[in-house]
Structures are given as structure tokens and as C-alpha cells.
Coordinates of C-alpha atoms in Angstrom, one line a residue:
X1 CA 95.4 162.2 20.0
X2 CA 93.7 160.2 22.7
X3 CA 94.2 156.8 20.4
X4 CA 97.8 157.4 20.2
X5 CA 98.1 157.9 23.9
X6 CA 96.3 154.7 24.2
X7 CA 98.5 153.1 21.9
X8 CA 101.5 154.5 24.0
X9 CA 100.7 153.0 27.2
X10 CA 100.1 149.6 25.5
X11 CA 103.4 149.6 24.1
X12 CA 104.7 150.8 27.6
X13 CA 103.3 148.1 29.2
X14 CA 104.1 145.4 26.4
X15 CA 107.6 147.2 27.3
X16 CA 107.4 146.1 30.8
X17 CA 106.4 142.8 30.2
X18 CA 109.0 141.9 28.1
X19 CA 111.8 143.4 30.1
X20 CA 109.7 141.6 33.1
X21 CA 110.2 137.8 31.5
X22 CA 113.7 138.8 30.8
X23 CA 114.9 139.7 34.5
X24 CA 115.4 143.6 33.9
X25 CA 112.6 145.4 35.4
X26 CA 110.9 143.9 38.9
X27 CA 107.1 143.0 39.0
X28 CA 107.0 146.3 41.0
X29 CA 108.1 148.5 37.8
X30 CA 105.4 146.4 35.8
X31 CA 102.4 146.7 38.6
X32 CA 103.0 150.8 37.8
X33 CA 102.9 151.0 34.4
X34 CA 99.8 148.3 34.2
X35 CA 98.0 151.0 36.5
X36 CA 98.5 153.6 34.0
X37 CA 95.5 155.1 33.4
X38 CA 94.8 154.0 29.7
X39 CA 91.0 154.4 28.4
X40 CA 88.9 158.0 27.9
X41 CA 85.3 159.0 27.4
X42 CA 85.8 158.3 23.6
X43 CA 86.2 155.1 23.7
X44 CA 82.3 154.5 25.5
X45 CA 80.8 156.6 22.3
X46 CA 80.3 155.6 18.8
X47 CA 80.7 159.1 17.5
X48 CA 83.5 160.3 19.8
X49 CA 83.7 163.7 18.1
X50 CA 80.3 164.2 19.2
X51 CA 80.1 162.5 22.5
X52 CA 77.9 164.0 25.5
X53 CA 80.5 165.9 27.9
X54 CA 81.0 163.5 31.0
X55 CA 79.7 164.3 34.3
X56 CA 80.2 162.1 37.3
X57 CA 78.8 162.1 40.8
X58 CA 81.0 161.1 43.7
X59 CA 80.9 161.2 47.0
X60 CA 80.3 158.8 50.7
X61 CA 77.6 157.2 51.9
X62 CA 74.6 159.1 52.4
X63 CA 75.4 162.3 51.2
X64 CA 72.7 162.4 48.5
X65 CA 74.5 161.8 45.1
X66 CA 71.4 159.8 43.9
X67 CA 69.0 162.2 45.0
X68 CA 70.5 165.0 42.9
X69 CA 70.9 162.6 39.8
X70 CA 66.7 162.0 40.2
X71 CA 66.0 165.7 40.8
X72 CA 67.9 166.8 37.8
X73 CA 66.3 164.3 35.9
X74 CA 62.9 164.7 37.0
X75 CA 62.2 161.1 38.2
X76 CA 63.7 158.5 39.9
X77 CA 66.7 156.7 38.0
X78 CA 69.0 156.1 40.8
X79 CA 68.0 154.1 43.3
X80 CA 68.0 155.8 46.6
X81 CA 67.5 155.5 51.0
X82 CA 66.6 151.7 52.6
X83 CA 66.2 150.6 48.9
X84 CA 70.3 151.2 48.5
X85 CA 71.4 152.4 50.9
X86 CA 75.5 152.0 49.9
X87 CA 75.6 152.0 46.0
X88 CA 77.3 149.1 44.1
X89 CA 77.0 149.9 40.6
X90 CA 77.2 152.7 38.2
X91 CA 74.1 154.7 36.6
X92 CA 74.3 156.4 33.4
X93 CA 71.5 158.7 32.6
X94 CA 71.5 160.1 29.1
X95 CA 69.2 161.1 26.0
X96 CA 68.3 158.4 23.8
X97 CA 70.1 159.8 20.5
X98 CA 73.4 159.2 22.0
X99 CA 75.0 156.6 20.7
X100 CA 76.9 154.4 23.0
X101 CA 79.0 151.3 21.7
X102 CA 80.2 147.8 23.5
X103 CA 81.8 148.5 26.7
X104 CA 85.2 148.1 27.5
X105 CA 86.3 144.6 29.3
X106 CA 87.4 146.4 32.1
X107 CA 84.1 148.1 32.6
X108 CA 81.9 145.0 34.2
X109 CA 78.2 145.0 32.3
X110 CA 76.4 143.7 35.4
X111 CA 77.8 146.7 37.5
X112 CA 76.1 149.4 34.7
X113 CA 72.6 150.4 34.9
X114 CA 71.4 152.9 32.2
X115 CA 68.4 154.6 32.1
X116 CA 67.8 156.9 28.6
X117 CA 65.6 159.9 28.2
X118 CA 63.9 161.9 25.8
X119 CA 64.7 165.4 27.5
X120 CA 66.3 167.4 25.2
X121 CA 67.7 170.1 28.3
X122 CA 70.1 167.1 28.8
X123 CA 71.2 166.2 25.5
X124 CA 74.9 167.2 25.9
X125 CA 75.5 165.7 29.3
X126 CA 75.6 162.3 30.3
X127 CA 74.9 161.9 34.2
X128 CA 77.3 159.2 36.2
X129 CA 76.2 158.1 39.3
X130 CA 79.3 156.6 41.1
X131 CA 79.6 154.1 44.2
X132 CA 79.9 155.3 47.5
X133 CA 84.0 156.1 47.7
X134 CA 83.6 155.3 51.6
X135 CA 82.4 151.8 51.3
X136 CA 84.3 149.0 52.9
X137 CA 83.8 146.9 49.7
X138 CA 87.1 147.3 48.1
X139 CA 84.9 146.4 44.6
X140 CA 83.2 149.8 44.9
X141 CA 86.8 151.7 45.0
X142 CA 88.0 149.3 41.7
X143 CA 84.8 150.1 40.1
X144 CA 85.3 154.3 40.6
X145 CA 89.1 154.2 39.8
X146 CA 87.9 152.1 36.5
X147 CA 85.1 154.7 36.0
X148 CA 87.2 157.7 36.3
X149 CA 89.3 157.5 33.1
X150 CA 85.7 157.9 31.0
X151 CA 84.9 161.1 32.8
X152 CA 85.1 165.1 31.7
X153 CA 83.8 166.4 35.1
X154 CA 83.5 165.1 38.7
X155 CA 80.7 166.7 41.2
X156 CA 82.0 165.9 44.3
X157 CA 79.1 166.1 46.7
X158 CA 79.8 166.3 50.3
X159 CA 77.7 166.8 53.7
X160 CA 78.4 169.0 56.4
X161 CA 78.4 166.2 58.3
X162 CA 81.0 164.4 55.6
X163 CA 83.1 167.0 54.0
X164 CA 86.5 165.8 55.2
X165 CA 85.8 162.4 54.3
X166 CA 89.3 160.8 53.9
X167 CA 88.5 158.3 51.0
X168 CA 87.0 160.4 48.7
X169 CA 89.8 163.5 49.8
X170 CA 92.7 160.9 48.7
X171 CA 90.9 160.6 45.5
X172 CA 90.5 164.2 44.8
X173 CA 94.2 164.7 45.9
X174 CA 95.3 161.7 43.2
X175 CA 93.2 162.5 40.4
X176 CA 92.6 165.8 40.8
X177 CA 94.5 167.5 37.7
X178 CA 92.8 164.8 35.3
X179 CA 89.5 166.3 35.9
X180 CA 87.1 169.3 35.9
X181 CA 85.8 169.6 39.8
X182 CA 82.4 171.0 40.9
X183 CA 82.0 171.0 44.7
X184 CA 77.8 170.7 45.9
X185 CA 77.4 170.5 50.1
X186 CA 74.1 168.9 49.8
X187 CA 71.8 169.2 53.2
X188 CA 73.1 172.2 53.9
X189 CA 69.9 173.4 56.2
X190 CA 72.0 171.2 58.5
X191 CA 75.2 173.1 57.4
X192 CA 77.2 176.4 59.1
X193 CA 79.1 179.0 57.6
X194 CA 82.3 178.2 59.6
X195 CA 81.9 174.5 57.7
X196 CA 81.7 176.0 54.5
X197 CA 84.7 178.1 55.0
X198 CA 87.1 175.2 56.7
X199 CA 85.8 173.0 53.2
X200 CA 87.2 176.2 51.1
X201 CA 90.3 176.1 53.2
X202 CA 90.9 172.2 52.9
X203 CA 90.6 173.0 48.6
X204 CA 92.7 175.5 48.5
X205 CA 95.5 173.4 49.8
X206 CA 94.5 170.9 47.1
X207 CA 95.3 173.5 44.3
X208 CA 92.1 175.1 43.8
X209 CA 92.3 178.9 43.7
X210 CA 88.7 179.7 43.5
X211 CA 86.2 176.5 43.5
X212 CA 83.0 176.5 42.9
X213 CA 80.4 175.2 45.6
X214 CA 77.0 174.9 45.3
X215 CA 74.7 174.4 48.2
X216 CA 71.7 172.3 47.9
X217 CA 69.0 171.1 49.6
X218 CA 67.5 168.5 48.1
X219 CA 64.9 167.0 50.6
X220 CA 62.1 168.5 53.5
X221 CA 60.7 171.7 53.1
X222 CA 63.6 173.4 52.3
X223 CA 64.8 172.3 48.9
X224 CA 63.4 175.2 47.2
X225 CA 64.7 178.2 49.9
X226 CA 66.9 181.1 49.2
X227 CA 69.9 178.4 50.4
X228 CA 69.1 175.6 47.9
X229 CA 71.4 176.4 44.8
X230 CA 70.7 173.7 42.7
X231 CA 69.7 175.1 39.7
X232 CA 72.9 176.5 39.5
X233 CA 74.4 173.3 39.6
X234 CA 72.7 172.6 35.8
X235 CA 73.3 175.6 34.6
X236 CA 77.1 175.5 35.4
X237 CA 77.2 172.0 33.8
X238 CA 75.4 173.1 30.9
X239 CA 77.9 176.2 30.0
X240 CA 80.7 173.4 29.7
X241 CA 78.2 171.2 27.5
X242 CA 80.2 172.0 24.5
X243 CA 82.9 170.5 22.1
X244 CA 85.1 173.4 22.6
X245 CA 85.5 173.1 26.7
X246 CA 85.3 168.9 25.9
X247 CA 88.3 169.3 24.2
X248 CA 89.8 171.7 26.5
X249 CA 89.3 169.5 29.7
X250 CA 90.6 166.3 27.3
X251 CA 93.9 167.6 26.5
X252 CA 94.3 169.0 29.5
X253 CA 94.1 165.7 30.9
X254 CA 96.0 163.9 28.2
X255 CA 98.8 166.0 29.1
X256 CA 98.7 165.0 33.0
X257 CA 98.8 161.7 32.1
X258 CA 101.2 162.0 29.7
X259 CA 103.5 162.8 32.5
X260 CA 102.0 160.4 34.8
X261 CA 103.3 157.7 32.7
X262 CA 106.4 159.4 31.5
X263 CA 107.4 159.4 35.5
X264 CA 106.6 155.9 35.7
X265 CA 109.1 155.3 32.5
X266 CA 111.3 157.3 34.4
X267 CA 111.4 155.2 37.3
X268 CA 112.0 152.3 35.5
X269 CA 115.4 153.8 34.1
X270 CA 116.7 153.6 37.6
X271 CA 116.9 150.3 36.8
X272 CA 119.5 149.7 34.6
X273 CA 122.2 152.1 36.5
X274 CA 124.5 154.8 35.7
X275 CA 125.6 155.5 32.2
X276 CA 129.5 154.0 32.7
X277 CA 128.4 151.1 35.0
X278 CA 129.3 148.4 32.1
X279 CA 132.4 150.1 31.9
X280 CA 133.3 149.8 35.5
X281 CA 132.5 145.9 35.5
X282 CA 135.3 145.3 32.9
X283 CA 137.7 147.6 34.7
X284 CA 137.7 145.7 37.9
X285 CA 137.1 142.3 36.6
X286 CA 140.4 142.9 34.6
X287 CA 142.2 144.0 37.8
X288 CA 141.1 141.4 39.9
X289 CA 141.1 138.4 37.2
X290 CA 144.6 139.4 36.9
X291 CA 145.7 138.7 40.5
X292 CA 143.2 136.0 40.1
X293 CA 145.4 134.7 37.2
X294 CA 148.5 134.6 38.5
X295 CA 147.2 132.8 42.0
X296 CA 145.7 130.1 39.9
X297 CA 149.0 129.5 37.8
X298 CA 150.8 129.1 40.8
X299 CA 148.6 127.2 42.6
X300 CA 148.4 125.0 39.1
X301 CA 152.1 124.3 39.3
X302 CA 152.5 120.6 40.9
X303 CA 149.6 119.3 39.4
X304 CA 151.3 120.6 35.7
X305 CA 154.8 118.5 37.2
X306 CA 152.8 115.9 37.1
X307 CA 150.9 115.5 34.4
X308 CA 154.0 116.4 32.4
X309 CA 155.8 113.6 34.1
X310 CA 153.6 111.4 32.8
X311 CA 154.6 111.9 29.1
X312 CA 158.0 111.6 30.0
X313 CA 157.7 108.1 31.0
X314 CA 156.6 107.6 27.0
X315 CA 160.4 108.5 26.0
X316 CA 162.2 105.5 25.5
X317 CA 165.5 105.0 24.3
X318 CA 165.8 104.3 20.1
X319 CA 167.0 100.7 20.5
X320 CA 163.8 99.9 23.0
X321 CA 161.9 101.9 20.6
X322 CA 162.3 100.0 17.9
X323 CA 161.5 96.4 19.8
X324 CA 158.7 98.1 20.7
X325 CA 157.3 99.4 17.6
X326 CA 155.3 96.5 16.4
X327 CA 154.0 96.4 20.2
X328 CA 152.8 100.1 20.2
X329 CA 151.3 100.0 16.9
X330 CA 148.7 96.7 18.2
X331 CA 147.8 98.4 21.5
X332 CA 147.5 102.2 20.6
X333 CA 148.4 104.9 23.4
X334 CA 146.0 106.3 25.6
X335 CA 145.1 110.3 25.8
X336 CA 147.4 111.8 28.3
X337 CA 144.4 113.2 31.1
X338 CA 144.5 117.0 31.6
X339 CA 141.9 117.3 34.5
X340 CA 143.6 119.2 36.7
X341 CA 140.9 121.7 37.0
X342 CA 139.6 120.8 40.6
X343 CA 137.3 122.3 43.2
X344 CA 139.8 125.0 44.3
X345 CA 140.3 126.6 41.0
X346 CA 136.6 126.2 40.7
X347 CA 136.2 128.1 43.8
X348 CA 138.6 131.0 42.8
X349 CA 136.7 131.3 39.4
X350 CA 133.4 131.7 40.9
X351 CA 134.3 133.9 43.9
X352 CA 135.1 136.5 40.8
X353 CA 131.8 136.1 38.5
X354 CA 130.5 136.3 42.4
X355 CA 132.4 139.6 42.9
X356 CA 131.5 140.9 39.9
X357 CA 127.5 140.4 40.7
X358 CA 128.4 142.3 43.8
X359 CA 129.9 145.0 41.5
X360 CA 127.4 145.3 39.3
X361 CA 124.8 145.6 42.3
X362 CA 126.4 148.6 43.7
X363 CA 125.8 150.4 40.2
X364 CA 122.4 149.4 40.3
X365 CA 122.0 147.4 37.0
X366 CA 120.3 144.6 37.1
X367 CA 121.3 141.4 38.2
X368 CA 119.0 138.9 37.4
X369 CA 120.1 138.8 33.2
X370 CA 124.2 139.3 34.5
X371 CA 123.4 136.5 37.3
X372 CA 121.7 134.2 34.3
X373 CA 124.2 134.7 31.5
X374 CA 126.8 134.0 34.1
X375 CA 125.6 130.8 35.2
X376 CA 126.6 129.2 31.9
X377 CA 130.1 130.3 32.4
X378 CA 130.0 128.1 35.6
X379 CA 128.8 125.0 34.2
X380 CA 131.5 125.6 31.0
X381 CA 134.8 126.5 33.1
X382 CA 136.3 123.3 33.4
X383 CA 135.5 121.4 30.0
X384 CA 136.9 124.8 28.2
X385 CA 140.0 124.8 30.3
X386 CA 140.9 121.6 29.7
X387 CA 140.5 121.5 26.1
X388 CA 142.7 125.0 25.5
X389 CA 145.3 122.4 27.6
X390 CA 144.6 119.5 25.7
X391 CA 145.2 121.4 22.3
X392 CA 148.4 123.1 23.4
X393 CA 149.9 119.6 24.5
X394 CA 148.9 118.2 21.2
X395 CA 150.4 121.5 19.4
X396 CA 153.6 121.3 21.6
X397 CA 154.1 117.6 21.3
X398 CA 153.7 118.1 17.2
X399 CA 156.0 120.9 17.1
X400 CA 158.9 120.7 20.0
X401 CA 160.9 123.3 20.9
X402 CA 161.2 126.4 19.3
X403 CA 162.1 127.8 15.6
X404 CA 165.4 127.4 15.5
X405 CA 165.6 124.1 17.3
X406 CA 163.1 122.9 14.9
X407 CA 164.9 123.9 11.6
X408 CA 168.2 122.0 13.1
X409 CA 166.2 119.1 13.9
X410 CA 165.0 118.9 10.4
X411 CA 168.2 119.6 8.7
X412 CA 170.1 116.9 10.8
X413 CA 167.1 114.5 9.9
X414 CA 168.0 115.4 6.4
X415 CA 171.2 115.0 6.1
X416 CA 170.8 111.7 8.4
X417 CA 169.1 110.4 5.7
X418 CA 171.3 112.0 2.7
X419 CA 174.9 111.4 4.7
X420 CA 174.4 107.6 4.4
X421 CA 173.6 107.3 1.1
X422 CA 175.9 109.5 -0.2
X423 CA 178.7 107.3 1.8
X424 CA 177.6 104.3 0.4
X425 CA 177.3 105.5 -3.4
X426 CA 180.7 106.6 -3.1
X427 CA 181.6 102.8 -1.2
X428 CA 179.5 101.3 -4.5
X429 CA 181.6 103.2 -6.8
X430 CA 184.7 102.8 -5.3
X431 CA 184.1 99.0 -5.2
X432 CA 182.9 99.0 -9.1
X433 CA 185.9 100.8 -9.9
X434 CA 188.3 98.8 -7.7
X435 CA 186.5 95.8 -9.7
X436 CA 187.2 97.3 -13.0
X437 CA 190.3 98.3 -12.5
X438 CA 191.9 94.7 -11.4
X439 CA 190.3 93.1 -14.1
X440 CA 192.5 95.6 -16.5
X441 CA 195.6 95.7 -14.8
X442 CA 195.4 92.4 -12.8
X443 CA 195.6 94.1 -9.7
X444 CA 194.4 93.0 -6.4
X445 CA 190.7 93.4 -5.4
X446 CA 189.8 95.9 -2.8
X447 CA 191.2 94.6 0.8
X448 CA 189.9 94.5 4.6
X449 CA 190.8 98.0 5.4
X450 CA 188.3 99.1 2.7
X451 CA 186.2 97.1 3.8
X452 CA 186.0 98.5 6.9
X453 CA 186.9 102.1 6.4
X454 CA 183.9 102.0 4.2
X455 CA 181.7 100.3 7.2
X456 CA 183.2 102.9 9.1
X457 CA 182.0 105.7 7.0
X458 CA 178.9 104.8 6.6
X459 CA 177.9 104.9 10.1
X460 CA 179.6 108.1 10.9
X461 CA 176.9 109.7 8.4
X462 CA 174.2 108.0 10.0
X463 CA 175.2 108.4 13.4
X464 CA 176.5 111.1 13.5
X465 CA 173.7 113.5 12.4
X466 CA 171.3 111.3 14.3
X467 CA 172.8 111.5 17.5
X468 CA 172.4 115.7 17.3
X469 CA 169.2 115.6 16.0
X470 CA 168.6 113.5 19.6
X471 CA 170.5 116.2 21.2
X472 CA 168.6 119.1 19.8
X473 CA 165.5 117.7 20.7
X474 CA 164.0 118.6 24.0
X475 CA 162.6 115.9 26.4
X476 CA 158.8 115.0 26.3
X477 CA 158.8 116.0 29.7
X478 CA 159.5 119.7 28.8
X479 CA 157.4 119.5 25.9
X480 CA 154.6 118.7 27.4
X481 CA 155.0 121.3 30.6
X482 CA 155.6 124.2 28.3
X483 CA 152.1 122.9 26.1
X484 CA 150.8 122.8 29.3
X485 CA 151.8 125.5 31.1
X486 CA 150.6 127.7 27.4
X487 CA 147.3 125.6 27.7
X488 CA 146.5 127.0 31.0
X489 CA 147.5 131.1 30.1
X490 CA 145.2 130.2 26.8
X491 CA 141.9 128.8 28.9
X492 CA 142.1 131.5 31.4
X493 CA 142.6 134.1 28.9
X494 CA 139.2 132.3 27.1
X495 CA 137.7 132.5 31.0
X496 CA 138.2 136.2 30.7
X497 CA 137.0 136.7 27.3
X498 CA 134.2 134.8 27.8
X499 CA 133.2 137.2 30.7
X500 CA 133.4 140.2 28.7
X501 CA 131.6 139.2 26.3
X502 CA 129.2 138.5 28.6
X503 CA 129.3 141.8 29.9
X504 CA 129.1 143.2 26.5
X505 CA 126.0 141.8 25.4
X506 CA 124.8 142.7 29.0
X507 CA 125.4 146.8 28.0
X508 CA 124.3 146.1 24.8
X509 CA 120.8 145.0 25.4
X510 CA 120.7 147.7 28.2
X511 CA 121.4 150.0 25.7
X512 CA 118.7 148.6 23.7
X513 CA 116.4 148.3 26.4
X514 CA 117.1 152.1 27.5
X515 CA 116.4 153.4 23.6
X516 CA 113.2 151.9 23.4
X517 CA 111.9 153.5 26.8
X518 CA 113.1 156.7 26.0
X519 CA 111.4 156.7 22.9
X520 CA 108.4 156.2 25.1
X521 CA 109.7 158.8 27.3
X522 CA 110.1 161.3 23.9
X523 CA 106.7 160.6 22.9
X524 CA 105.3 161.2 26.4
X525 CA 106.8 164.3 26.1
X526 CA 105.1 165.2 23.0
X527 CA 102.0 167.4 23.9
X528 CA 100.1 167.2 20.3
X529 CA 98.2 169.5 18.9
X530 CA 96.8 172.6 21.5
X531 CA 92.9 173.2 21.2
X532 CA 92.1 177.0 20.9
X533 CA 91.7 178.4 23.8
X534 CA 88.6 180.1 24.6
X535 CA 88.2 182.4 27.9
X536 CA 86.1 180.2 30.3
X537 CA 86.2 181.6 33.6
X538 CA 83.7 179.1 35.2
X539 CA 86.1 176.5 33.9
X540 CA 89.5 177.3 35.1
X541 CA 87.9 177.7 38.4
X542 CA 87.2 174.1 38.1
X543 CA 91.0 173.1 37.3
X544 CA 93.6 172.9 39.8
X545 CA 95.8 175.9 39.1
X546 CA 99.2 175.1 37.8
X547 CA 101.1 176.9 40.4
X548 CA 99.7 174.8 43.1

């Protein structure tokens, strides 16, 4: 259970990494998951199912952690008074058959003393001897808060001079539910009752019902009075040496970190916005690239005159046409320029993808993917304007006019071309029989009216058809504006498109992005399998009550 909680924050924090590198979460969301409390005792102990239950000492300077350590274990294994006077490192006291494996990375070797023994009254507890919280080396804090993940139970030993340290009060109000808590006023020859009572007060606003305290006394004359408890203190510790109050205290820390991390998740949704927030994007970009639309056609106008102007000085007139022909074909024509797309409609374009940054702020997704993929629709605007425009001129100028203008052009071209022949096979015949027939009968050959009557009719079909086909078809000029004018609808219709497409990838890696979270969120939310409980009263005064 523990190794797939582990394996849950890594993944949560992979997660956040990810989503970091790709603009959707802020270094913020990432610094709180990385601080997600990810290690346990097991991981210290070769054979975790049969580890040593934890114990930790914490506490300020001078309030006589080491000295209880020694005095429990008989000699001197903490280093105590001038000789360190503010401790730096962390001592682990515990009996030689416990079998502890390589450290954790985050666990610095040079900060761990250890000190083994042979007592056997010890063999289920492994004694922590902490830093002082209240140190102003901030090294001594990152070494507890690095510490606490390893530990079952934390004796927090106070003074009466030092029971409302702050430090080590913030600590107990932050980590309190993660841990079992025993409470030791050490000196207390120096202590009142009135002290006592305001320390009780101050821990039942933290959430404990009925703590445990132990006074000790643990140097002068006085250590072994009626008022020095401390053989209590072991033999409280040693009723909770067991695996089935190990287990207890694990889960129930498992399960306060389980919804440590799941709130973190949780703030990390906020995010990626409300549910319809894609949805809203594509409603008002299509109600204000409309209006935009139609102010950029307009504006678009002139230059359009213009450029279609300048096809219309290609039309000729057939007769200069066909001197011309020869000329054309040695210097070939030069592309008609379509860039019309200046600064101002450049401007207009932007000020929406602008608008709709703006948009998608005020429904909190976020902007730093929306604001990239955008940025390529900037760069892109103009070349895929102009070649929408460039292919509808082209289109236009290949096909002019419409259907039914077309299918007349094509049949007057036809019958331009079948007219004249058909007039002059029926001049050839009429001159082969006209030959034919005066070689017979002696008749005169065909005169000068045939002649031309015949000339006559042979032009009629050519010109005739010909000069409606001219007719029909419309003038370059028109041509080109209407293969403009479709150009332009075309490339800011493909503007459009392009941007909610954008958008659409946007929600869809959102959507993504929220399914994988959640399924971190669902599996937070899983609380594995309960140990049997077992009615310990001495520990659930140790736990914060749940209806704190």
C-alpha cells in the first residue's frame, strides 16, 4: 500500500512536470506537488514488515531531547550541553538485529549518526533524535521536515520555560494528523501547575482530546522524585511496539496524505477553467470574426479595384491579339501580385486572436499553450490569404463567368468552328457541281455573284458565332474581381478555421490533461485495505481526533 502511494506521487509529480514544460500548470502548482510528502519508515528497513516502530524526538533548543535519548538508553549516544549545544544531525539508536538498508538520497549520510545496541528491552523501537526545530539554521528545519516522513511516533518534548515555542507549534499544527504524538515537559522541578494546564489548553485547540504528558526530570537531585515520570514514557512507547498499532498509525497516515496530495491535484484543476470555457471561445470568436469579416471586406475593396484593373489592361482587342501572339509567347506574362494583405488587416486579425487570449483568461484556462499555438497563426495570416486569392483568380480566369455563360461560350466556339466549314463544303460542292455541270451541258461556269455570295457566307459563319462568343464573355476585369473578391471570403473563412482548430486541440488536450489528474485524484481517493482494528486507548489519545 505504502509503495503504491509512493508510486502515485511520482506519477503526480511526473504529471506536473510535463504539464509544467508545456505551459498548463505554473511552477507554483509544481513546487506543491514536489513537496508532497513521498517516503515512509519502510523504505529505511530491509524487512519492512518487520521494521522497529519509529520514535522521534523533537523539540527547541535546550529542552533536553538528548538527555532523555541517553537515559533511556543507559549511556550517552547523543551528544549533549557545551559539547552540542544546538543539534545538527540526526541520531538513530537501535538494536543491532535490525536491519537497515542504503538510505534514501534525500536523507544526507553525513547528517546521520547511529549508534546500535545489544539491549533487548529496545528491540522494537528505534530512537530518533531530531535537530533543534528552533534553530536559525534553516538546514536543521529541511533536515526534520525530511525526517518526518520515516517516523510512527513523535515525542515532542517541551520546557516550562519553552512550551509555546512557535517553530516547533507550526510543526505540530502541519503535521499533526500524520503522526502518533506523546507530549514530555522535561525539567519540570522548574515547572507550575497553571503551565501544565495552559500547555493542555494550547493541545486541545490543536485537535487532541485527551493527550498524554509525561513529566520528567531528567537532571539534579530530582530525576528520580514522585514528579519525574519517565518510566512511563518507555512503557507507553513500548505498548505501541507492535505490528498491529504499526500498521494502525501507517494507514492512518497514508490516508492523510492521501488527501494531502489529492487537494494539491485539486488545486491544479483550477487551472484549466470551467467545464464549457472551450465552448465559450468559439461562441464569441464567431461573433466577433464575423463583424470582423465584414470590416475587412470592405476595407479590402479599393485595393481589390485595383489589382483587378490590372488584368484588365491584359485584354486586347483580337486583331492586336493576334500581332501579338508570337510576341507573348517569347516573353511570358508575369503573375498578377495579390499582396494586398497590409498592416491594417494585420492589425484587425490580431486584435481578435488578442481578444480571444483575453477571453480565455476570464475563464481561467490557461494561456500560455492558447497564446503559443496562436502565435503561428500570426506569422501564417498573410502567405495563406494570399494564396486562397491567388487560386481563386487562377480558377476564375480558367473558368469565366458562370454555368450558363460558359456552356454558350462553348457552343458558339463550336459552331464558330463547324459554321465555316460547313459553308465552305457546301461552296466546294457547289463549285464541283457547277464545274460538272458546264462541262455536260456547255453551260457557263459559276459567275462573280457566286463568287462572292459564297465569300459572303463563309464569313457570316465565322463571324457571326464569334462575335457572341465575344459578347458572352465577361471582361478580365470582372473576372478577376469576382476570383478575387471569392479569394478573400475563402482565406478568411481558412483564418477562422484555422482558429478553431486551434481551439479544438486546445480542449482536447485539456480534456486529456484533466483525465489523467483525476485518475490521480480517483486513486487518492482509494483508501486500500483497512487493518483490524484493535481497541488501543493509549493510542487514540495520541491521534488528533477526527472531529477536530
Amino acid at each position: 500500500m505504502d509503495y503504491d502511494y509512493s508510486e502515485l506521487v511520482r506519477k503526480a509529480q511526473k504529471w506536473s512536470q510535463q504539464t509544467l514544460d508545456s505551459g498548463w500548470v505554473s511552477p507554483v502548482e509544481v513546487q506543491a506537488l514536489s513537496e508532497a510528502e513521498l517516503n515512509n519508515a519502510d523504505a529505511l528497513f530491509s524487512n519492512a514488515g518487520q521494521r522497529p516502530l519509529m520514535v522521534a524526538f523533537l523539540g527547541g533548543t535546550g529542552v533536553g531531547k538528548s538527555t532523555l535519548i541517553n537515559r533511556l538508553a543507559g549511556k550517552d549516544i547523543a551528544r549533549t550541553g557545551v559539547e552540542r549545544p544546538t543539534s545538527r544531525e540526526v541520531t538513530l539508536f537501535y538494536h543491532q538485529s535490525v536491519a537497515l538498508q542504503q538510505f534514501p538520497e534525500h536523507l544526507p549520510i553525513e547528517k546521520i549518526r547511529t549508534a546500535p545496541h545489544q539491549d533487548d528491552t529496545h528491540k522494537d523501537v528505534m530512537w530518533v533524535d531530531m535537530p533543534d526545530m528552533d534553530s536559525t539554521e534553516m538546514e536543521n528545519k529541511a533536515l526534520v521536515l525530511e525526517w518526518l516522513a520515516h517516523v510512527d511516533v513523535l515525542v515532542y518534548v517541551v520546557s516550562p520555560e519553552r512550551y509555546r515555542d512557535n517553530k516547533a507549534w507550526q510543526l505540530l499544527l502541519a503535521e499533526g494528523g500524520k503522526h502518533a504524538w506523546l507530549f514530555v515537559m522535561n525539567q519540570f522541578d522548574r515547572g507550575q501547575p497553571e503551565q501544565q494546564v495552559d500547555f493542555v489548553q494550547q493541545l486541545h485547540k490543536a485537535g487532541f482530546v485527551d493527550p498524554i504528558i509525561i513529566n520528567t526530570i531528567c537532571t539534579g537531585e530530582n530525576c528520580n522524585s514522585e514528579k519525574d515520570e519517565f518510566n512511563r514514557l518507555g512503557v507507553t512507547i513500548h505498548q505501541l511496539a507492535n505490528r498491529q498499532t504499526i500498521a494502525e498509525i501507517e494507514y492512518r497516515s497514508l490516508q492523510i496524505k492521501r488527501a494531502d496530495l489529492k487537494q494539491r491535484l485539486e488545486v491544479c484543476l483550477d487551472r484549466f477553467g470551467v467545464d464549457d470555457a472551450h465552448q465559450k471561445l468559439v461562441d464569441n470568436w464567431l461573433l466577433n470574426w464575423q463583424r470582423n469579416e465584414e470590416i475587412l471586406q470592405k476595407g479590402m475593396v479599393w485595393p481589390l479595384q485595383c489589382m483587378s484593373a490590372d488584368y484588365a489592361e491584359k485584354e486586347t482587342h483580337l486583331l492586336e491579339g493576334l500581332f501579338r501572339r508570337k510576341a507573348e509567347k517569347q516573353e511570358p506574362k508575369k503573375s498578377v501580385k495579390t499582396e494586398f494583405w497590409d498592416d491594417w488587416a494585420q492589425s484587425r486579425y490580431e486584435d481578435e486572436l488578442d481578444q480571444l487570449i483575453l477571453i480565455a483568461d476570464d475563464q481561467r484556462l490557461a494561456l500560455a499553450p492558447l497564446r503559443q499555438e496562436l502565435q503561428s497563426l500570426r506569422a501564417t495570416a498573410k502567405s495563406k490569404v494570399e494564396a486562397h486569392v491567388e487560386l481563386a483568380v487562377r480558377d476564375a480566369l480558367i473558368k469565366p463567368g458562370n454555368g450558363v455563360q460558359r456552356f454558350f461560350m462553348k457552343l458558339f466556339a463550336f459552331l464558330g468552328a463547324v459554321l465555316p466549314l460547313s459553308a465552305m463544303g457546301w461552296v466546294g460542292y457547289q463549285v464541283f457541281e457547277g464545274y460538272y455541270q458546264s462541262g455536260i451541258t456547255e453551260r457557263s461556269y459559276l459567275g462573280t455573284d457566286f463568287a462572292i455570295h459564297s465569300i459572303l457566307l463563309i464569313l457570316i459563319t465565322w463571324l457571326l458565332p464569334f462575335f457572341i462568343q465575344r459578347q458572352l464573355k465577361p471582361s478580365m476585369e470582372k473576372v478577376a474581381l469576382k476570383g478575387l473578391i471569392t479569394g478573400l471570403t475563402k482565406g478568411l473563412t481558412a483564418l477562422s478555421a484555422d482558429v478553431l482548430k486551434v481551439v479544438a486541440e486546445n480542449k482536447e488536450t485539456r480534456d486529456h490533461i484533466i483525465a489523467e489528474v483525476q485518475a490521480l485524484i480517483q486513486q487518492c481517493e482509494s483508501t486500500g485495505e483497512k487493518p483490524k482494528e484493535v481497541e488501543n486507548s493509549t493510542l487514540s489519545r495520541m491521534l488528533i481526533s477526527d472531529r477536530k
